[in-house]
CSV table of N, CA and C in Angstrom, one decimal:
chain,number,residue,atom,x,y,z
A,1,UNK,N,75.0,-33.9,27.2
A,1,UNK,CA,75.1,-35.3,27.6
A,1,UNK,C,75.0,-35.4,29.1
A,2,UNK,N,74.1,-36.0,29.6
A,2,UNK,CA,74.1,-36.2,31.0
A,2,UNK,C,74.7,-37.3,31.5
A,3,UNK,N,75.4,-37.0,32.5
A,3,UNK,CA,76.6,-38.0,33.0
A,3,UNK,C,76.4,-38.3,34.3
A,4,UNK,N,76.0,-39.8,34.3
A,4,UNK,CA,75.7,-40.4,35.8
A,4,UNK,C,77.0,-40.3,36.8
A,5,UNK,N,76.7,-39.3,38.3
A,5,UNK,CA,78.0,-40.0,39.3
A,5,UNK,C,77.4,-41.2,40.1
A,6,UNK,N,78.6,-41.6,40.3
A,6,UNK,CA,78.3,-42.6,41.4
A,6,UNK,C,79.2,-42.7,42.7
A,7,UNK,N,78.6,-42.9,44.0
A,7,UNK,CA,79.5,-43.0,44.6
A,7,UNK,C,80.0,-44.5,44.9
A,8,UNK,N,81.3,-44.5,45.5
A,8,UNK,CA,82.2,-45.8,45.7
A,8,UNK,C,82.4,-45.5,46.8
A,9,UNK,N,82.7,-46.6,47.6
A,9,UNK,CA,83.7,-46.7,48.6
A,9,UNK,C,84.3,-47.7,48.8
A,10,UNK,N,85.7,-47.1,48.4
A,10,UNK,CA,86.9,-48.6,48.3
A,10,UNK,C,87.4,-49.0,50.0
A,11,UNK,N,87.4,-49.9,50.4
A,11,UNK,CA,87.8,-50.2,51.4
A,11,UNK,C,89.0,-52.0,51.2
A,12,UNK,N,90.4,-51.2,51.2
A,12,UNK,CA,91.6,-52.1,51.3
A,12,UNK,C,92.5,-51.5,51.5
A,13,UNK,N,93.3,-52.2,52.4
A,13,UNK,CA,94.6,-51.8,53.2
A,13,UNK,C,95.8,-51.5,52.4
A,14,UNK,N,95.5,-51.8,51.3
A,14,UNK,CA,96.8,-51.8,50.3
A,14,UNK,C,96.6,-50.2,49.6
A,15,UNK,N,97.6,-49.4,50.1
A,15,UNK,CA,97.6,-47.7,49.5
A,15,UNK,C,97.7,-47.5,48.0
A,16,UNK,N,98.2,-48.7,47.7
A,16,UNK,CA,98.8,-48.6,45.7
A,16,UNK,C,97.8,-49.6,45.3
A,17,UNK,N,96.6,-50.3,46.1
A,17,UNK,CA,96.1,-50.8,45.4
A,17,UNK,C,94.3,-49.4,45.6
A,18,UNK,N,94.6,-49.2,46.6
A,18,UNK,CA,93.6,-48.0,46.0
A,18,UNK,C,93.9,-46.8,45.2
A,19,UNK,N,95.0,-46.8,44.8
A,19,UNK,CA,95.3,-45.9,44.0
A,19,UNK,C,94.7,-46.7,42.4
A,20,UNK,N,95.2,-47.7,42.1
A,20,UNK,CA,94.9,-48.2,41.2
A,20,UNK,C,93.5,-48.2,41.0
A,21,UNK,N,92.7,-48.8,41.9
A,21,UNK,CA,90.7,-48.5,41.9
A,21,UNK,C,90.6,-47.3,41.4
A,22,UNK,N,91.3,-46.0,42.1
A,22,UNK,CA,91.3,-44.7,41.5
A,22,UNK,C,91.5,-44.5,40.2
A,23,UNK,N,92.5,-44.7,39.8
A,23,UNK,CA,93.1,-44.8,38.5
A,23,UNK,C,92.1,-45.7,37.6
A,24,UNK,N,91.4,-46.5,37.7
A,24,UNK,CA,90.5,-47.1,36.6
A,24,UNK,C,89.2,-46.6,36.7
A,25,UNK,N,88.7,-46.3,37.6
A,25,UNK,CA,87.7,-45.5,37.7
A,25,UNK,C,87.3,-44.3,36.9
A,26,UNK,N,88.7,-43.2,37.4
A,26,UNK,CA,89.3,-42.3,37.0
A,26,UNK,C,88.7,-42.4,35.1
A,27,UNK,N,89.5,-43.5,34.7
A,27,UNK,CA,89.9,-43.2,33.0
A,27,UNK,C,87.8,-43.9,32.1
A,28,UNK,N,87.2,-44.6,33.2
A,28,UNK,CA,86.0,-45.6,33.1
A,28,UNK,C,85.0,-44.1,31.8
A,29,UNK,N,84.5,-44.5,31.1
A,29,UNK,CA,83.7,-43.8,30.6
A,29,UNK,C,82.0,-44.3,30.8
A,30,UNK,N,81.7,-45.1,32.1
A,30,UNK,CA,80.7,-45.2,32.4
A,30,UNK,C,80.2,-44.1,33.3
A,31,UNK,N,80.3,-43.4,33.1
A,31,UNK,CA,79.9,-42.0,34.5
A,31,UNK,C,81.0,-41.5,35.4
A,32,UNK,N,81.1,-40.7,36.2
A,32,UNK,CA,81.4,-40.2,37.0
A,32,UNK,C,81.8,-40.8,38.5
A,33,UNK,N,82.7,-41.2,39.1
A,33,UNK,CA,83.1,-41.6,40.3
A,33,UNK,C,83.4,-40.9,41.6
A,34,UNK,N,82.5,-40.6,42.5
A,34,UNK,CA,83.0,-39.9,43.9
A,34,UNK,C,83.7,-41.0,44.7
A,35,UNK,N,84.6,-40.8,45.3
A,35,UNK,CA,85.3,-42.1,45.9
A,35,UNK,C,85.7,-41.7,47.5
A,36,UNK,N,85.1,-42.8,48.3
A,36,UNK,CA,85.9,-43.1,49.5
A,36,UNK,C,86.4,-43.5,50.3
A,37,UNK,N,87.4,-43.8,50.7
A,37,UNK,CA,88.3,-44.8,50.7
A,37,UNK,C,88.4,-45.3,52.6
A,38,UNK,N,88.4,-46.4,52.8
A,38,UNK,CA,88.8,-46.8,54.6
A,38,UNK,C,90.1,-48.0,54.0
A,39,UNK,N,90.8,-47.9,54.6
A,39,UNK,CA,91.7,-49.0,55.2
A,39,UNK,C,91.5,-50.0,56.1
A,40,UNK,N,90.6,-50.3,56.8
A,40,UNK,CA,90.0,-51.3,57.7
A,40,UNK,C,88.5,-51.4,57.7
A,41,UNK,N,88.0,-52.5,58.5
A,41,UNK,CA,86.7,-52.4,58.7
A,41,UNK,C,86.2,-51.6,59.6
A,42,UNK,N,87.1,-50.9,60.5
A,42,UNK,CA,86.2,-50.4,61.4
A,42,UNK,C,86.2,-48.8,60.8
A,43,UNK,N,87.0,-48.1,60.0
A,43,UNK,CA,86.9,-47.2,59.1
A,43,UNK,C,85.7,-47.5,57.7
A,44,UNK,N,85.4,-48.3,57.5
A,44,UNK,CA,84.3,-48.7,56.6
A,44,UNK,C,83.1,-48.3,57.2
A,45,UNK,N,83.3,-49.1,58.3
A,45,UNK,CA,81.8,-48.9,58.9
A,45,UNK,C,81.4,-47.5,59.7
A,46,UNK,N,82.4,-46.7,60.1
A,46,UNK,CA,82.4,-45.3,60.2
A,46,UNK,C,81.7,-44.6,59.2
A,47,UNK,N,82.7,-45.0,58.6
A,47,UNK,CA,81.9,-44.3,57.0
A,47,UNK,C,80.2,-44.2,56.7
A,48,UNK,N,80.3,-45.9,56.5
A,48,UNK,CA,78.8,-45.8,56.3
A,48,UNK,C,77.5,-45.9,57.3
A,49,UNK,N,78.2,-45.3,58.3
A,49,UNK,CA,76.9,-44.6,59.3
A,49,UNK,C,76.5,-43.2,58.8
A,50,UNK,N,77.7,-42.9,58.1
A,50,UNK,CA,77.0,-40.6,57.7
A,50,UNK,C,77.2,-41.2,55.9
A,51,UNK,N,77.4,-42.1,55.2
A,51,UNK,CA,77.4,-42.3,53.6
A,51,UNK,C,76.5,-43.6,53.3
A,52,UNK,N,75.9,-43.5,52.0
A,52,UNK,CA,75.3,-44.1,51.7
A,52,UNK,C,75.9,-44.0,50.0
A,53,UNK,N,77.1,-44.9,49.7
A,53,UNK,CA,77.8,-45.1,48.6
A,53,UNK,C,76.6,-45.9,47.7
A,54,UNK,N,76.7,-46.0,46.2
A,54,UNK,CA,76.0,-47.0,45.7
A,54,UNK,C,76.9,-48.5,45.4
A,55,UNK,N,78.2,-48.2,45.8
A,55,UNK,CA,78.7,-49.6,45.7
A,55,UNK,C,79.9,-49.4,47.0
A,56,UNK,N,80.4,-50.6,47.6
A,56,UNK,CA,81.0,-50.9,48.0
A,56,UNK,C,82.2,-51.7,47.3
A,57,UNK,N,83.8,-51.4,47.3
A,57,UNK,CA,84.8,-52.7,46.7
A,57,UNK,C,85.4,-52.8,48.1
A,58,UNK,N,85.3,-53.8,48.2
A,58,UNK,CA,85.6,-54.7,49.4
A,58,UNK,C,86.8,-55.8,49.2
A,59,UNK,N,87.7,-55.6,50.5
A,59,UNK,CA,88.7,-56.5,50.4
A,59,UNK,C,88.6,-57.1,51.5
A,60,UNK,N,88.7,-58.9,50.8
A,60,UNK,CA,88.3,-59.4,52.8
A,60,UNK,C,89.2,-59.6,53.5
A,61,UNK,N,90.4,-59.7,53.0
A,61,UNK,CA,91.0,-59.8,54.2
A,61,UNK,C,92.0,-58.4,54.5
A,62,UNK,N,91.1,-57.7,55.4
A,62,UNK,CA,91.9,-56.3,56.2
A,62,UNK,C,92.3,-56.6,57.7
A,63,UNK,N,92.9,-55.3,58.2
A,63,UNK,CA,93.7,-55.8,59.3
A,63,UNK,C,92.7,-55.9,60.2
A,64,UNK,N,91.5,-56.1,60.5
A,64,UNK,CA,90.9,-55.9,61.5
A,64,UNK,C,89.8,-56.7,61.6
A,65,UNK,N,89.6,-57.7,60.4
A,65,UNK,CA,88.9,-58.3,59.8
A,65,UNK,C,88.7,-59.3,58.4
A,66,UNK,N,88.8,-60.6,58.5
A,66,UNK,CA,89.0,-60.8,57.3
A,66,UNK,C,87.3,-62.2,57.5
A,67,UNK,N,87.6,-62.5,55.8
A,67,UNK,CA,86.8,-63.3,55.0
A,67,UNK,C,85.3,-63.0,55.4
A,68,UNK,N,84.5,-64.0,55.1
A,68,UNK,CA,82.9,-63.8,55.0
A,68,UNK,C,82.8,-62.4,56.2
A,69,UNK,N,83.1,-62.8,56.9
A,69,UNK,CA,82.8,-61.8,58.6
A,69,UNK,C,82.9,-60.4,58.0
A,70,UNK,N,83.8,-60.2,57.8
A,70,UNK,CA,83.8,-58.4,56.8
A,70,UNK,C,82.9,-58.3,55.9
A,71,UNK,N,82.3,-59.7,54.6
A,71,UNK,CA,81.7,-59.2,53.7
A,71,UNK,C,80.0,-58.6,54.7
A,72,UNK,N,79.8,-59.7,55.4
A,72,UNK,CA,78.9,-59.4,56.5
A,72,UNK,C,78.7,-58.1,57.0
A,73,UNK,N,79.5,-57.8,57.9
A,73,UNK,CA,79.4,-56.9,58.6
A,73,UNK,C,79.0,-55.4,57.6
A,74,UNK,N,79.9,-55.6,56.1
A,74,UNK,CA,79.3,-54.0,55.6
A,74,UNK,C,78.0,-54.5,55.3
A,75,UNK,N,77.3,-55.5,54.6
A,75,UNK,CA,75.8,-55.7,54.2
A,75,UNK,C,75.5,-55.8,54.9
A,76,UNK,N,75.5,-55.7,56.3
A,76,UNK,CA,74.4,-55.3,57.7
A,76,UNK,C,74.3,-54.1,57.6
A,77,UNK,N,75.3,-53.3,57.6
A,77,UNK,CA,75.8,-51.8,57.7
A,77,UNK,C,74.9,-51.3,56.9
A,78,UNK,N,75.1,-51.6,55.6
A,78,UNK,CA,74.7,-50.7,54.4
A,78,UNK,C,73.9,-51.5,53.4
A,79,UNK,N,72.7,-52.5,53.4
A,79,UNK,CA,72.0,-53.5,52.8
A,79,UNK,C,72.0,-53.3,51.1
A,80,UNK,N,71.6,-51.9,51.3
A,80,UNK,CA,71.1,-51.3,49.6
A,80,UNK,C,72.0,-51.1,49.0
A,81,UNK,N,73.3,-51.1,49.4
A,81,UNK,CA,75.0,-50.8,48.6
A,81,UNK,C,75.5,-52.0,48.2
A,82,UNK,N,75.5,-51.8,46.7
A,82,UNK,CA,76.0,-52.9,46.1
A,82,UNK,C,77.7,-53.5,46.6
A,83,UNK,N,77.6,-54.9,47.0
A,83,UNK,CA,79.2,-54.8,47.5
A,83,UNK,C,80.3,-55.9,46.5
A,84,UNK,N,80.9,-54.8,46.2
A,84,UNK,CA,82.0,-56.4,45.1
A,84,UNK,C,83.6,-57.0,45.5
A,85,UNK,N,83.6,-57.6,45.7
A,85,UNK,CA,84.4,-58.1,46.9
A,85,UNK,C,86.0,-58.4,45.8
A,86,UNK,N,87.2,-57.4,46.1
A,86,UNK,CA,88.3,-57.1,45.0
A,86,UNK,C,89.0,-58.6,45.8
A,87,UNK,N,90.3,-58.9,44.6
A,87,UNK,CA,91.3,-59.7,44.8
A,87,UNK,C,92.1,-58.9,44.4
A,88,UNK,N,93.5,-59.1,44.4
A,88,UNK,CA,94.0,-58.8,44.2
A,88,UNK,C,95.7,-58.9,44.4
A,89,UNK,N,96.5,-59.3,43.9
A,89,UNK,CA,98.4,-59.3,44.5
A,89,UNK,C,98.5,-57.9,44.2
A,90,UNK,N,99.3,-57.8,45.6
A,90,UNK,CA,100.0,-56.1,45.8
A,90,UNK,C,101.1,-56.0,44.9
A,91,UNK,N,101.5,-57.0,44.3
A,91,UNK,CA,102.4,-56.9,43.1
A,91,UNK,C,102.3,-56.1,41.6
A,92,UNK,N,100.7,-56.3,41.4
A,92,UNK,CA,100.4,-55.9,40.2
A,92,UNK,C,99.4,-54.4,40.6
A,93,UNK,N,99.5,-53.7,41.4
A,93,UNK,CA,99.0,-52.5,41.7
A,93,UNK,C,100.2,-51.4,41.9
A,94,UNK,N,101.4,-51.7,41.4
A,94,UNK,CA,101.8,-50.9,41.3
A,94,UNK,C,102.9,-50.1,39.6
């Protein structure tokens, strides 16, 4: 059986809520997940100067940047990376 990976890169400030992305990924029987993870925008965009993820989960509002302006700045960054933009209450990620 050949099993597609894909890479991710979760970018949200919330530690338990990337654990959680982890954890569903983790159990997903769609393929394979390489994952990696920034806490801010300006660790995103680090990132995807040496990575070229196939998706981006994006949280807009980080400490360093929030709403449209962040979803921006990674689709400049990274055009051909799909980006899905999470919600989420830090209530229910843990």
């Amino acid at each position: 059986m050949d099993e597609s990976v894909y890479s991710v890169l979760v970018v949200e400030d919330s530690a338990a809520i990337r654990r959680k992305v982890s954890d569903l990924l983790a159990e997903s029987r769609l393929g394979r997940f390489v994952l990696e993870e920034a806490e801010d925008l300006a660790g995103a965009l680090a990132l995807l100067e040496v990575s070229h993820p196939d998706a981006v989960l994006l949280d807009l509002g980080l400490p360093d940047s929030t709403g449209m302006r962040t979803f921006n700045r990674v689709r400049v960054a990274r055009p051909e990376s799909a980006v899905v933009v999470l919600t989420a209450d830090d209530s229910d990620a843990s």
